[in-house]
Amino acid sequence: MFSWLKNKRRERALTQYAIPDDEWQRALHTLPFLDHFDLVLVARLRELTTLFLVEKSITSGAEEGEYTLAVTPHMRIVIAIQACVLLLGKEGTVTDVIEDFATFENVIVYPGDFPQTQDFEDEFGVVHQLDEPIAGESWEGGPVLLSWPVVEAGYDESGMSLVIHEFAHKLDMLNGEIDGIPLMPQERIEPFRNAITAAYEDFCIHVDANEDTAIDPYAAQAVEEFFAVSCEVFFEAPELLRLEYPEYFAQLRLFFMLDPVAGTQLRVCAAS
Ligand SMILES: [Zn+2]
């Protein structure tokens, strides 16, 4: 009953709070990686983005002080689009699919890198407080924190997107573990785990050998970082990931139910 009401509310919100055409077009223009997505997907993305903007608060983490940041409607749309792209291909109505983001309500945007708020536990169980400022953070059951200059730096098709990265961590957390294996049907887990493990191990060998890598070497930090970074590349520079790790690319394609090269949603095939 509750979810029925929630869906009704969401359906109403889609018309009541529809994103104005000029604002939508301006946001699409800002994010050229969406250019080749077909019209069906773009329309679906607009609806998901609308729901995201209705349900999440996207506010400034620096409203006063020396360095302030005012969050504009355009900034909110650009953030929401890149978050929602992760849910775009998923089976179900937009009112169902947006539920994958039900674990948090707030996105906080900073005028630059910010001090890390969460401790980091190393492989020996020792807890460290990192001093280095960071560009993004995704709390389990809490907000997503973003540095605005780094969000802006990802507008081109370089294969980097801080927003996709942090919200990919949100999907990874949905099954209660941050391990690079997002929530998915049981029978898909093994093939996905095998593919990401093989790709990650190969990637680490290249990074350890100080070789130039097509993917940001930060991805070698941990398999969950490899997952988040490869999601950025999957959407923004898919050919690159497909050439580098075809099996892992195929698993991501199934997980997202989306062909980012063709810009189309994958269809569920009933026949085996
Ligand atoms: Zn990360």
PDB file of C-alpha atoms and ligand atoms in Angstrom:
ATOM      1  CA  MET A   1       0.000   0.000   0.000  1.00  0.00           C
ATOM      2  CA  PHE A   2       2.754   2.369   1.004  1.00  0.00           C
ATOM      3  CA  SER A   3       4.706   1.807  -2.194  1.00  0.00           C
ATOM      4  CA  TRP A   4       1.475   2.211  -4.193  1.00  0.00           C
ATOM      5  CA  LEU A   5       0.993   5.659  -2.641  1.00  0.00           C
ATOM      6  CA  LYS A   6       4.630   6.507  -3.187  1.00  0.00           C
ATOM      7  CA  ASN A   7       4.344   5.586  -6.864  1.00  0.00           C
ATOM      8  CA  LYS A   8       1.188   7.691  -7.235  1.00  0.00           C
ATOM      9  CA  ARG A   9       2.993  10.643  -5.683  1.00  0.00           C
ATOM     10  CA  ARG A  10       5.909  10.111  -8.030  1.00  0.00           C
ATOM     11  CA  GLU A  11       3.657   9.918 -11.087  1.00  0.00           C
ATOM     12  CA  ARG A  12       2.095  13.240 -10.094  1.00  0.00           C
ATOM     13  CA  ALA A  13       5.524  14.777  -9.524  1.00  0.00           C
ATOM     14  CA  LEU A  14       6.542  13.900 -13.094  1.00  0.00           C
ATOM     15  CA  THR A  15       4.036  16.389 -14.518  1.00  0.00           C
ATOM     16  CA  GLN A  16       3.900  18.811 -11.616  1.00  0.00           C
ATOM     17  CA  TYR A  17       7.665  19.368 -11.465  1.00  0.00           C
ATOM     18  CA  ALA A  18       8.650  18.613 -15.078  1.00  0.00           C
ATOM     19  CA  ILE A  19      11.995  20.216 -15.967  1.00  0.00           C
ATOM     20  CA  PRO A  20      11.428  23.199 -18.305  1.00  0.00           C
ATOM     21  CA  ASP A  21      12.602  22.608 -21.885  1.00  0.00           C
ATOM     22  CA  ASP A  22      15.230  25.343 -21.940  1.00  0.00           C
ATOM     23  CA  GLU A  23      16.825  24.144 -18.688  1.00  0.00           C
ATOM     24  CA  TRP A  24      16.793  20.547 -19.890  1.00  0.00           C
ATOM     25  CA  GLN A  25      18.373  21.391 -23.251  1.00  0.00           C
ATOM     26  CA  ARG A  26      21.051  23.484 -21.567  1.00  0.00           C
ATOM     27  CA  ALA A  27      21.931  20.601 -19.250  1.00  0.00           C
ATOM     28  CA  LEU A  28      22.117  18.115 -22.156  1.00  0.00           C
ATOM     29  CA  HIS A  29      24.386  20.520 -23.989  1.00  0.00           C
ATOM     30  CA  THR A  30      26.662  20.615 -20.938  1.00  0.00           C
ATOM     31  CA  LEU A  31      27.031  16.809 -20.982  1.00  0.00           C
ATOM     32  CA  PRO A  32      28.052  15.762 -24.512  1.00  0.00           C
ATOM     33  CA  PHE A  33      28.425  12.072 -23.600  1.00  0.00           C
ATOM     34  CA  LEU A  34      24.605  11.866 -23.792  1.00  0.00           C
ATOM     35  CA  ASP A  35      24.514  13.054 -27.421  1.00  0.00           C
ATOM     36  CA  HIS A  36      24.185   9.614 -28.978  1.00  0.00           C
ATOM     37  CA  PHE A  37      21.585   8.248 -26.531  1.00  0.00           C
ATOM     38  CA  ASP A  38      18.347   7.489 -28.372  1.00  0.00           C
ATOM     39  CA  LEU A  39      15.233   9.597 -27.794  1.00  0.00           C
ATOM     40  CA  VAL A  40      13.524   6.952 -25.649  1.00  0.00           C
ATOM     41  CA  LEU A  41      16.449   6.907 -23.234  1.00  0.00           C
ATOM     42  CA  VAL A  42      16.740  10.696 -23.123  1.00  0.00           C
ATOM     43  CA  ALA A  43      13.025  11.017 -22.293  1.00  0.00           C
ATOM     44  CA  ARG A  44      13.406   8.412 -19.566  1.00  0.00           C
ATOM     45  CA  LEU A  45      16.462  10.204 -18.217  1.00  0.00           C
ATOM     46  CA  ARG A  46      14.461  13.434 -18.016  1.00  0.00           C
ATOM     47  CA  GLU A  47      11.801  11.720 -15.906  1.00  0.00           C
ATOM     48  CA  LEU A  48      14.334  10.074 -13.590  1.00  0.00           C
ATOM     49  CA  THR A  49      16.113  13.415 -13.201  1.00  0.00           C
ATOM     50  CA  THR A  50      12.795  15.078 -12.324  1.00  0.00           C
ATOM     51  CA  LEU A  51      12.137  12.537  -9.573  1.00  0.00           C
ATOM     52  CA  PHE A  52      15.688  12.860  -8.276  1.00  0.00           C
ATOM     53  CA  LEU A  53      15.325  16.645  -8.042  1.00  0.00           C
ATOM     54  CA  VAL A  54      11.983  16.342  -6.252  1.00  0.00           C
ATOM     55  CA  GLU A  55      13.197  13.772  -3.728  1.00  0.00           C
ATOM     56  CA  LYS A  56      16.789  14.802  -2.994  1.00  0.00           C
ATOM     57  CA  SER A  57      18.122  18.023  -1.620  1.00  0.00           C
ATOM     58  CA  ILE A  58      21.233  19.309  -3.406  1.00  0.00           C
ATOM     59  CA  THR A  59      22.705  22.079  -1.277  1.00  0.00           C
ATOM     60  CA  SER A  60      25.889  24.019  -0.754  1.00  0.00           C
ATOM     61  CA  GLY A  61      28.361  22.846   1.870  1.00  0.00           C
ATOM     62  CA  ALA A  62      29.810  26.390   2.001  1.00  0.00           C
ATOM     63  CA  GLU A  63      27.100  29.001   2.323  1.00  0.00           C
ATOM     64  CA  GLU A  64      29.219  31.365   4.362  1.00  0.00           C
ATOM     65  CA  GLY A  65      32.878  32.079   5.019  1.00  0.00           C
ATOM     66  CA  GLU A  66      35.729  32.994   2.744  1.00  0.00           C
ATOM     67  CA  TYR A  67      34.923  30.520  -0.013  1.00  0.00           C
ATOM     68  CA  THR A  68      31.219  30.242  -0.661  1.00  0.00           C
ATOM     69  CA  LEU A  69      29.330  28.372  -3.304  1.00  0.00           C
ATOM     70  CA  ALA A  70      25.792  29.062  -4.462  1.00  0.00           C
ATOM     71  CA  VAL A  71      24.137  25.984  -5.968  1.00  0.00           C
ATOM     72  CA  THR A  72      22.081  26.973  -9.036  1.00  0.00           C
ATOM     73  CA  PRO A  73      19.196  25.073 -10.676  1.00  0.00           C
ATOM     74  CA  HIS A  74      21.534  24.248 -13.600  1.00  0.00           C
ATOM     75  CA  MET A  75      24.109  22.709 -11.228  1.00  0.00           C
ATOM     76  CA  ARG A  76      21.371  20.628  -9.610  1.00  0.00           C
ATOM     77  CA  ILE A  77      20.163  19.273 -12.961  1.00  0.00           C
ATOM     78  CA  VAL A  78      23.688  18.463 -14.135  1.00  0.00           C
ATOM     79  CA  ILE A  79      24.367  16.504 -10.923  1.00  0.00           C
ATOM     80  CA  ALA A  80      20.992  14.729 -11.005  1.00  0.00           C
ATOM     81  CA  ILE A  81      21.382  13.677 -14.658  1.00  0.00           C
ATOM     82  CA  GLN A  82      24.764  12.050 -14.055  1.00  0.00           C
ATOM     83  CA  ALA A  83      23.458  10.225 -10.981  1.00  0.00           C
ATOM     84  CA  CYS A  84      20.350   9.011 -12.810  1.00  0.00           C
ATOM     85  CA  VAL A  85      22.272   7.757 -15.825  1.00  0.00           C
ATOM     86  CA  LEU A  86      23.265   4.819 -13.585  1.00  0.00           C
ATOM     87  CA  LEU A  87      19.596   3.769 -13.292  1.00  0.00           C
ATOM     88  CA  LEU A  88      18.613   4.589 -16.848  1.00  0.00           C
ATOM     89  CA  GLY A  89      18.615   1.132 -18.418  1.00  0.00           C
ATOM     90  CA  LYS A  90      17.174  -0.741 -15.444  1.00  0.00           C
ATOM     91  CA  GLU A  91      14.004  -2.719 -15.920  1.00  0.00           C
ATOM     92  CA  GLY A  92      10.829  -1.202 -14.523  1.00  0.00           C
ATOM     93  CA  THR A  93       9.055   2.134 -14.508  1.00  0.00           C
ATOM     94  CA  VAL A  94      10.982   5.247 -13.524  1.00  0.00           C
ATOM     95  CA  THR A  95       8.937   5.409 -10.308  1.00  0.00           C
ATOM     96  CA  ASP A  96      10.201   1.916  -9.392  1.00  0.00           C
ATOM     97  CA  VAL A  97      13.759   2.342 -10.576  1.00  0.00           C
ATOM     98  CA  ILE A  98      14.441   5.557  -8.608  1.00  0.00           C
ATOM     99  CA  GLU A  99      13.914   3.460  -5.464  1.00  0.00           C
ATOM    100  CA  ASP A 100      17.553   2.301  -5.813  1.00  0.00           C
ATOM    101  CA  PHE A 101      18.465   5.766  -4.500  1.00  0.00           C
ATOM    102  CA  ALA A 102      16.102   5.581  -1.515  1.00  0.00           C
ATOM    103  CA  THR A 103      18.981   5.084   0.933  1.00  0.00           C
ATOM    104  CA  PHE A 104      19.959   8.762   0.995  1.00  0.00           C
ATOM    105  CA  GLU A 105      18.370  12.197   0.769  1.00  0.00           C
ATOM    106  CA  ASN A 106      21.155  14.724   0.544  1.00  0.00           C
ATOM    107  CA  VAL A 107      23.841  15.774  -1.884  1.00  0.00           C
ATOM    108  CA  ILE A 108      26.241  18.423  -0.584  1.00  0.00           C
ATOM    109  CA  VAL A 109      28.350  20.449  -2.990  1.00  0.00           C
ATOM    110  CA  TYR A 110      31.612  22.150  -1.986  1.00  0.00           C
ATOM    111  CA  PRO A 111      33.551  24.957  -3.696  1.00  0.00           C
ATOM    112  CA  GLY A 112      36.673  22.757  -3.815  1.00  0.00           C
ATOM    113  CA  ASP A 113      38.224  19.654  -2.290  1.00  0.00           C
ATOM    114  CA  PHE A 114      37.258  19.170   1.348  1.00  0.00           C
ATOM    115  CA  PRO A 115      38.693  17.376   4.386  1.00  0.00           C
ATOM    116  CA  GLN A 116      37.743  13.718   4.544  1.00  0.00           C
ATOM    117  CA  THR A 117      35.064  13.166   7.167  1.00  0.00           C
ATOM    118  CA  GLN A 118      35.249   9.403   7.452  1.00  0.00           C
ATOM    119  CA  ASP A 119      38.081   7.350   8.852  1.00  0.00           C
ATOM    120  CA  PHE A 120      39.823   4.786   6.736  1.00  0.00           C
ATOM    121  CA  GLU A 121      40.614   1.286   7.974  1.00  0.00           C
ATOM    122  CA  ASP A 122      43.650  -0.392   6.435  1.00  0.00           C
ATOM    123  CA  GLU A 123      44.128  -4.106   5.731  1.00  0.00           C
ATOM    124  CA  PHE A 124      45.482  -4.658   9.262  1.00  0.00           C
ATOM    125  CA  GLY A 125      42.384  -3.129  10.857  1.00  0.00           C
ATOM    126  CA  VAL A 126      44.198   0.067  11.867  1.00  0.00           C
ATOM    127  CA  VAL A 127      41.997   3.161  11.590  1.00  0.00           C
ATOM    128  CA  HIS A 128      43.530   6.254  10.016  1.00  0.00           C
ATOM    129  CA  GLN A 129      42.257   9.755   9.604  1.00  0.00           C
ATOM    130  CA  LEU A 130      43.397  10.900   6.163  1.00  0.00           C
ATOM    131  CA  ASP A 131      44.631  14.493   6.052  1.00  0.00           C
ATOM    132  CA  GLU A 132      44.501  14.875   2.286  1.00  0.00           C
ATOM    133  CA  PRO A 133      41.489  16.825   1.045  1.00  0.00           C
ATOM    134  CA  ILE A 134      39.253  14.792  -1.247  1.00  0.00           C
ATOM    135  CA  ALA A 135      36.971  15.560  -4.190  1.00  0.00           C
ATOM    136  CA  GLY A 136      34.075  13.258  -3.382  1.00  0.00           C
ATOM    137  CA  GLU A 137      32.650  10.993  -0.736  1.00  0.00           C
ATOM    138  CA  SER A 138      29.678   8.666  -0.509  1.00  0.00           C
ATOM    139  CA  TRP A 139      28.457   7.767   2.971  1.00  0.00           C
ATOM    140  CA  GLU A 140      26.775   4.469   3.640  1.00  0.00           C
ATOM    141  CA  GLY A 141      23.177   5.406   4.447  1.00  0.00           C
ATOM    142  CA  GLY A 142      24.090   9.094   4.231  1.00  0.00           C
ATOM    143  CA  PRO A 143      24.791  11.927   1.826  1.00  0.00           C
ATOM    144  CA  VAL A 144      26.989  12.213  -1.238  1.00  0.00           C
ATOM    145  CA  LEU A 145      29.608  14.973  -1.030  1.00  0.00           C
ATOM    146  CA  LEU A 146      31.017  16.533  -4.207  1.00  0.00           C
ATOM    147  CA  SER A 147      33.653  19.136  -5.065  1.00  0.00           C
ATOM    148  CA  TRP A 148      32.075  21.366  -7.723  1.00  0.00           C
ATOM    149  CA  PRO A 149      35.273  22.148  -9.734  1.00  0.00           C
ATOM    150  CA  VAL A 150      35.838  18.398 -10.144  1.00  0.00           C
ATOM    151  CA  VAL A 151      32.224  17.891 -11.264  1.00  0.00           C
ATOM    152  CA  GLU A 152      32.768  20.588 -13.899  1.00  0.00           C
ATOM    153  CA  ALA A 153      36.055  19.055 -15.023  1.00  0.00           C
ATOM    154  CA  GLY A 154      34.160  15.895 -16.032  1.00  0.00           C
ATOM    155  CA  TYR A 155      31.845  17.578 -18.566  1.00  0.00           C
ATOM    156  CA  ASP A 156      33.847  16.462 -21.581  1.00  0.00           C
ATOM    157  CA  GLU A 157      34.087  12.913 -22.876  1.00  0.00           C
ATOM    158  CA  SER A 158      37.370  12.177 -21.137  1.00  0.00           C
ATOM    159  CA  GLY A 159      35.895   9.152 -19.335  1.00  0.00           C
ATOM    160  CA  MET A 160      35.872  10.844 -15.943  1.00  0.00           C
ATOM    161  CA  SER A 161      32.824  11.837 -13.925  1.00  0.00           C
ATOM    162  CA  LEU A 162      32.978  12.405 -10.185  1.00  0.00           C
ATOM    163  CA  VAL A 163      29.170  12.253  -9.966  1.00  0.00           C
ATOM    164  CA  ILE A 164      28.926   8.860 -11.687  1.00  0.00           C
ATOM    165  CA  HIS A 165      31.783   7.641  -9.469  1.00  0.00           C
ATOM    166  CA  GLU A 166      30.178   8.575  -6.152  1.00  0.00           C
ATOM    167  CA  PHE A 167      26.718   7.311  -7.103  1.00  0.00           C
ATOM    168  CA  ALA A 168      28.225   4.060  -8.398  1.00  0.00           C
ATOM    169  CA  HIS A 169      29.445   3.581  -4.802  1.00  0.00           C
ATOM    170  CA  LYS A 170      25.803   4.026  -3.718  1.00  0.00           C
ATOM    171  CA  LEU A 171      24.769   1.131  -5.981  1.00  0.00           C
ATOM    172  CA  ASP A 172      27.664  -0.946  -4.660  1.00  0.00           C
ATOM    173  CA  MET A 173      26.441  -0.360  -1.068  1.00  0.00           C
ATOM    174  CA  LEU A 174      22.894  -1.551  -1.733  1.00  0.00           C
ATOM    175  CA  ASN A 175      23.674  -5.166  -0.828  1.00  0.00           C
ATOM    176  CA  GLY A 176      25.296  -4.089   2.441  1.00  0.00           C
ATOM    177  CA  GLU A 177      28.896  -4.473   1.282  1.00  0.00           C
ATOM    178  CA  ILE A 178      31.240  -2.139  -0.544  1.00  0.00           C
ATOM    179  CA  ASP A 179      33.151  -4.679  -2.583  1.00  0.00           C
ATOM    180  CA  GLY A 180      32.726  -3.754  -6.232  1.00  0.00           C
ATOM    181  CA  ILE A 181      29.800  -6.157  -6.619  1.00  0.00           C
ATOM    182  CA  PRO A 182      26.574  -4.165  -6.762  1.00  0.00           C
ATOM    183  CA  LEU A 183      23.145  -5.566  -5.939  1.00  0.00           C
ATOM    184  CA  MET A 184      22.060  -7.923  -8.715  1.00  0.00           C
ATOM    185  CA  PRO A 185      20.119 -11.189  -9.171  1.00  0.00           C
ATOM    186  CA  GLN A 186      21.870 -14.140  -7.517  1.00  0.00           C
ATOM    187  CA  GLU A 187      22.665 -15.963 -10.781  1.00  0.00           C
ATOM    188  CA  ARG A 188      24.503 -12.943 -12.167  1.00  0.00           C
ATOM    189  CA  ILE A 189      26.852 -12.491  -9.210  1.00  0.00           C
ATOM    190  CA  GLU A 190      29.397 -15.209 -10.048  1.00  0.00           C
ATOM    191  CA  PRO A 191      30.002 -14.171 -13.680  1.00  0.00           C
ATOM    192  CA  PHE A 192      30.199 -10.530 -12.601  1.00  0.00           C
ATOM    193  CA  ARG A 193      32.639 -11.291  -9.794  1.00  0.00           C
ATOM    194  CA  ASN A 194      34.846 -13.371 -12.099  1.00  0.00           C
ATOM    195  CA  ALA A 195      34.925 -10.649 -14.758  1.00  0.00           C
ATOM    196  CA  ILE A 196      35.653  -7.736 -12.413  1.00  0.00           C
ATOM    197  CA  THR A 197      38.288  -9.721 -10.503  1.00  0.00           C
ATOM    198  CA  ALA A 198      40.146 -10.680 -13.693  1.00  0.00           C
ATOM    199  CA  ALA A 199      39.996  -7.116 -15.036  1.00  0.00           C
ATOM    200  CA  TYR A 200      41.066  -5.605 -11.707  1.00  0.00           C
ATOM    201  CA  GLU A 201      44.018  -7.987 -11.295  1.00  0.00           C
ATOM    202  CA  ASP A 202      45.205  -7.263 -14.820  1.00  0.00           C
ATOM    203  CA  PHE A 203      44.795  -3.522 -14.266  1.00  0.00           C
ATOM    204  CA  CYS A 204      46.842  -3.623 -11.026  1.00  0.00           C
ATOM    205  CA  ILE A 205      49.711  -5.409 -12.815  1.00  0.00           C
ATOM    206  CA  HIS A 206      49.910  -2.547 -15.338  1.00  0.00           C
ATOM    207  CA  VAL A 207      49.684   0.128 -12.639  1.00  0.00           C
ATOM    208  CA  ASP A 208      52.326  -1.595 -10.482  1.00  0.00           C
ATOM    209  CA  ALA A 209      54.622  -1.691 -13.528  1.00  0.00           C
ATOM    210  CA  ASN A 210      54.155   2.094 -13.865  1.00  0.00           C
ATOM    211  CA  GLU A 211      52.696   1.669 -17.324  1.00  0.00           C
ATOM    212  CA  ASP A 212      50.375   4.231 -18.843  1.00  0.00           C
ATOM    213  CA  THR A 213      46.825   3.022 -18.406  1.00  0.00           C
ATOM    214  CA  ALA A 214      43.711   3.976 -20.335  1.00  0.00           C
ATOM    215  CA  ILE A 215      41.753   4.093 -17.066  1.00  0.00           C
ATOM    216  CA  ASP A 216      42.595   6.394 -14.133  1.00  0.00           C
ATOM    217  CA  PRO A 217      45.277   4.566 -12.054  1.00  0.00           C
ATOM    218  CA  TYR A 218      43.349   5.545  -8.910  1.00  0.00           C
ATOM    219  CA  ALA A 219      41.161   2.538  -9.780  1.00  0.00           C
ATOM    220  CA  ALA A 220      43.977   0.260  -8.539  1.00  0.00           C
ATOM    221  CA  GLN A 221      43.347   1.369  -4.914  1.00  0.00           C
ATOM    222  CA  ALA A 222      40.725  -1.324  -4.283  1.00  0.00           C
ATOM    223  CA  VAL A 223      38.257  -3.372  -6.298  1.00  0.00           C
ATOM    224  CA  GLU A 224      35.386  -1.094  -5.190  1.00  0.00           C
ATOM    225  CA  GLU A 225      37.287   1.889  -6.587  1.00  0.00           C
ATOM    226  CA  PHE A 226      37.906  -0.064  -9.793  1.00  0.00           C
ATOM    227  CA  PHE A 227      34.136  -0.591 -10.036  1.00  0.00           C
ATOM    228  CA  ALA A 228      33.334   3.107  -9.481  1.00  0.00           C
ATOM    229  CA  VAL A 229      36.013   4.321 -11.915  1.00  0.00           C
ATOM    230  CA  SER A 230      35.011   1.788 -14.570  1.00  0.00           C
ATOM    231  CA  CYS A 231      31.384   3.003 -14.306  1.00  0.00           C
ATOM    232  CA  GLU A 232      32.631   6.474 -15.247  1.00  0.00           C
ATOM    233  CA  VAL A 233      34.410   5.045 -18.280  1.00  0.00           C
ATOM    234  CA  PHE A 234      31.454   2.778 -19.166  1.00  0.00           C
ATOM    235  CA  PHE A 235      29.191   5.775 -19.674  1.00  0.00           C
ATOM    236  CA  GLU A 236      31.633   8.436 -20.834  1.00  0.00           C
ATOM    237  CA  ALA A 237      34.138   6.540 -22.972  1.00  0.00           C
ATOM    238  CA  PRO A 238      32.584   3.067 -23.440  1.00  0.00           C
ATOM    239  CA  GLU A 239      34.690   2.012 -26.444  1.00  0.00           C
ATOM    240  CA  LEU A 240      37.774   2.334 -24.336  1.00  0.00           C
ATOM    241  CA  LEU A 241      36.508  -0.048 -21.662  1.00  0.00           C
ATOM    242  CA  ARG A 242      35.129  -2.450 -24.261  1.00  0.00           C
ATOM    243  CA  LEU A 243      38.522  -2.732 -25.952  1.00  0.00           C
ATOM    244  CA  GLU A 244      40.441  -3.004 -22.696  1.00  0.00           C
ATOM    245  CA  TYR A 245      38.230  -5.463 -20.786  1.00  0.00           C
ATOM    246  CA  PRO A 246      35.549  -6.935 -23.098  1.00  0.00           C
ATOM    247  CA  GLU A 247      34.243  -9.537 -20.640  1.00  0.00           C
ATOM    248  CA  TYR A 248      33.917  -7.097 -17.783  1.00  0.00           C
ATOM    249  CA  PHE A 249      32.355  -4.564 -20.169  1.00  0.00           C
ATOM    250  CA  ALA A 250      29.757  -7.194 -21.143  1.00  0.00           C
ATOM    251  CA  GLN A 251      28.930  -7.782 -17.467  1.00  0.00           C
ATOM    252  CA  LEU A 252      28.532  -4.048 -16.813  1.00  0.00           C
ATOM    253  CA  ARG A 253      26.317  -3.829 -19.877  1.00  0.00           C
ATOM    254  CA  LEU A 254      24.062  -6.528 -18.412  1.00  0.00           C
ATOM    255  CA  PHE A 255      24.079  -4.932 -14.991  1.00  0.00           C
ATOM    256  CA  PHE A 256      23.073  -1.520 -16.339  1.00  0.00           C
ATOM    257  CA  MET A 257      20.824  -3.059 -19.049  1.00  0.00           C
ATOM    258  CA  LEU A 258      22.247  -0.490 -21.391  1.00  0.00           C
ATOM    259  CA  ASP A 259      24.471  -0.395 -24.452  1.00  0.00           C
ATOM    260  CA  PRO A 260      26.421   2.835 -23.951  1.00  0.00           C
ATOM    261  CA  VAL A 261      28.095   2.542 -27.373  1.00  0.00           C
ATOM    262  CA  ALA A 262      24.809   2.382 -29.286  1.00  0.00           C
ATOM    263  CA  GLY A 263      23.060   4.608 -26.733  1.00  0.00           C
ATOM    264  CA  THR A 264      20.167   2.173 -26.317  1.00  0.00           C
ATOM    265  CA  GLN A 265      18.486   0.229 -23.541  1.00  0.00           C
ATOM    266  CA  LEU A 266      18.954  -3.557 -23.592  1.00  0.00           C
ATOM    267  CA  ARG A 267      15.755  -5.515 -23.982  1.00  0.00           C
ATOM    268  CA  VAL A 268      14.938  -8.404 -21.701  1.00  0.00           C
ATOM    269  CA  CYS A 269      14.843 -11.525 -23.817  1.00  0.00           C
ATOM    270  CA  ALA A 270      12.212 -14.029 -22.705  1.00  0.00           C
ATOM    271  CA  ALA A 271      13.484 -16.887 -24.907  1.00  0.00           C
ATOM    272  CA  SER A 272      16.686 -18.623 -23.903  1.00  0.00           C
TER     273      SER A 272
HETATM  274 ZN    ZN B   1      35.583   6.121  -4.860  1.00  0.00          ZN
END
